[in-house]
Protein backbone atom coordinates (compact mmCIF):
# COMPACT_ATOMS: atom_id res chain seq x y z
CA MET A 1 131.13 129.87 86.46
CA GLU A 2 127.18 128.52 86.27
CA SER A 3 126.21 125.33 85.28
CA ASN A 4 122.52 124.37 84.62
CA VAL A 5 120.43 122.02 87.85
CA ILE A 6 117.10 120.67 86.91
CA LYS A 7 114.78 120.55 90.08
CA HIS A 8 112.34 117.30 90.85
CA ILE A 9 109.47 118.39 93.04
CA VAL A 10 106.87 115.84 94.27
CA MET A 11 104.13 116.10 96.75
CA TRP A 12 101.83 113.39 97.33
CA LYS A 13 98.62 112.72 99.36
CA LEU A 14 98.44 110.05 101.15
CA ARG A 15 96.00 107.24 102.15
CA GLY A 16 94.98 106.70 105.31
CA GLU A 17 91.08 107.33 108.05
CA THR A 18 92.93 109.12 110.00
CA PRO A 19 96.24 111.37 111.02
CA GLU A 20 98.35 108.49 112.40
CA GLN A 21 97.71 106.12 109.37
CA ARG A 22 99.00 109.17 107.36
CA ARG A 23 101.84 109.82 109.09
CA GLN A 24 102.97 105.92 108.81
CA ASN A 25 102.47 106.34 105.75
CA ALA A 26 104.19 109.22 105.20
CA GLY A 27 107.68 107.94 107.43
CA GLN A 28 107.21 104.33 104.94
CA LEU A 29 107.81 106.63 101.80
CA ALA A 30 110.06 108.75 103.50
CA GLU A 31 112.36 105.65 104.32
CA SER A 32 112.28 104.35 100.86
CA PHE A 33 113.36 107.51 99.27
CA HIS A 34 116.04 107.68 100.83
CA SER A 35 117.66 104.40 100.25
CA LEU A 36 118.18 105.81 96.94
CA ARG A 37 121.19 108.57 98.65
CA GLY A 38 124.05 107.36 96.72
CA ARG A 39 123.16 104.76 94.76
CA ILE A 40 121.55 106.77 91.09
CA PRO A 41 124.56 108.59 89.35
CA GLY A 42 123.73 111.72 88.91
CA LEU A 43 121.13 113.00 91.57
CA LEU A 44 123.24 115.77 93.65
CA HIS A 45 120.32 116.10 96.41
CA LEU A 46 117.50 114.04 97.71
CA GLU A 47 114.66 115.88 100.79
CA ILE A 48 112.24 114.62 101.93
CA GLY A 49 109.83 116.98 103.29
CA ILE A 50 106.42 116.09 105.73
CA ASP A 51 103.76 118.11 106.43
CA THR A 52 103.63 119.61 109.57
CA SER A 53 100.84 122.23 108.75
CA GLY A 54 98.09 119.81 108.76
CA VAL A 55 95.80 122.09 106.23
CA ASP A 56 92.90 120.28 104.33
CA TYR A 57 94.23 121.07 101.17
CA ALA A 58 98.07 120.26 101.73
CA CYS A 59 99.78 117.35 100.49
CA ASP A 60 101.60 115.38 103.07
CA VAL A 61 104.89 114.43 101.32
CA VAL A 62 107.21 116.91 99.37
CA LEU A 63 110.41 115.54 97.57
CA TYR A 64 113.12 117.74 96.48
CA SER A 65 115.74 116.71 94.33
CA GLU A 66 118.32 117.93 92.40
CA PHE A 67 120.43 116.51 89.18
CA ALA A 68 122.94 117.36 86.47
CA SER A 69 121.07 116.74 83.22
CA GLN A 70 117.59 116.56 81.82
CA ALA A 71 119.56 113.19 80.80
CA ASP A 72 120.19 112.18 84.28
CA LEU A 73 116.82 113.32 85.95
CA GLU A 74 115.33 110.73 82.68
CA ALA A 75 117.70 107.70 83.80
CA TYR A 76 116.42 108.17 87.11
CA ALA A 77 113.24 107.88 85.92
CA SER A 78 114.15 104.51 84.70
CA HIS A 79 116.33 103.22 87.23
CA PRO A 80 116.11 99.68 88.78
CA GLU A 81 116.71 101.74 92.32
CA HIS A 82 114.14 104.11 91.57
CA LEU A 83 111.48 101.96 89.52
CA ARG A 84 112.33 99.58 93.55
CA VAL A 85 111.23 102.26 95.11
CA LYS A 86 107.88 103.43 93.17
CA ARG A 87 106.29 99.63 93.99
CA GLU A 88 107.56 99.54 97.79
CA VAL A 89 105.29 103.11 97.68
CA GLY A 90 102.99 103.56 95.14
CA ASN A 91 99.71 102.02 97.14
CA LEU A 92 100.42 104.74 100.04
CA ARG A 93 99.17 107.24 97.68
CA ILE A 94 95.90 108.37 96.18
CA ALA A 95 97.26 111.85 94.13
CA ARG A 96 100.78 112.67 92.91
CA HIS A 97 102.41 116.25 91.50
CA GLN A 98 105.27 116.48 90.01
CA VAL A 99 107.42 119.71 89.05
CA ASP A 100 110.69 119.78 86.91
CA TYR A 101 112.93 122.95 86.63
CA PHE A 102 115.68 124.39 85.41
CA THR A 103 117.55 126.78 87.35
CA ALA A 104 121.83 127.63 87.04
CA ARG A 105 124.11 127.18 89.90
CA LEU A 106 126.60 128.69 91.12
CA ALA A 107 130.23 126.37 90.52
CA ALA A 108 132.64 126.10 92.82
């Protein structure tokens, strides 16, 4: 049996004049988003990746998350814990990119 899952991908280019400053900001962003685990209904999976390529056109951090439904993703967007994290990391970024898409997931 299959069920639809919505995947939410966000990538950030971070502030910082040096690679070390960007790494520190990436760590802060990752810590803030990891704090959401287990706090938001419908959030099935949350993963943060910090770029290791070092190429100049790469984003610094990516968020990969999965939600049980579009309604759960919309609830996440306005959830007080998510809004807290947005406030914590908002000034760390210089650019943000987002993609949301549906995929089928095999039910166990």
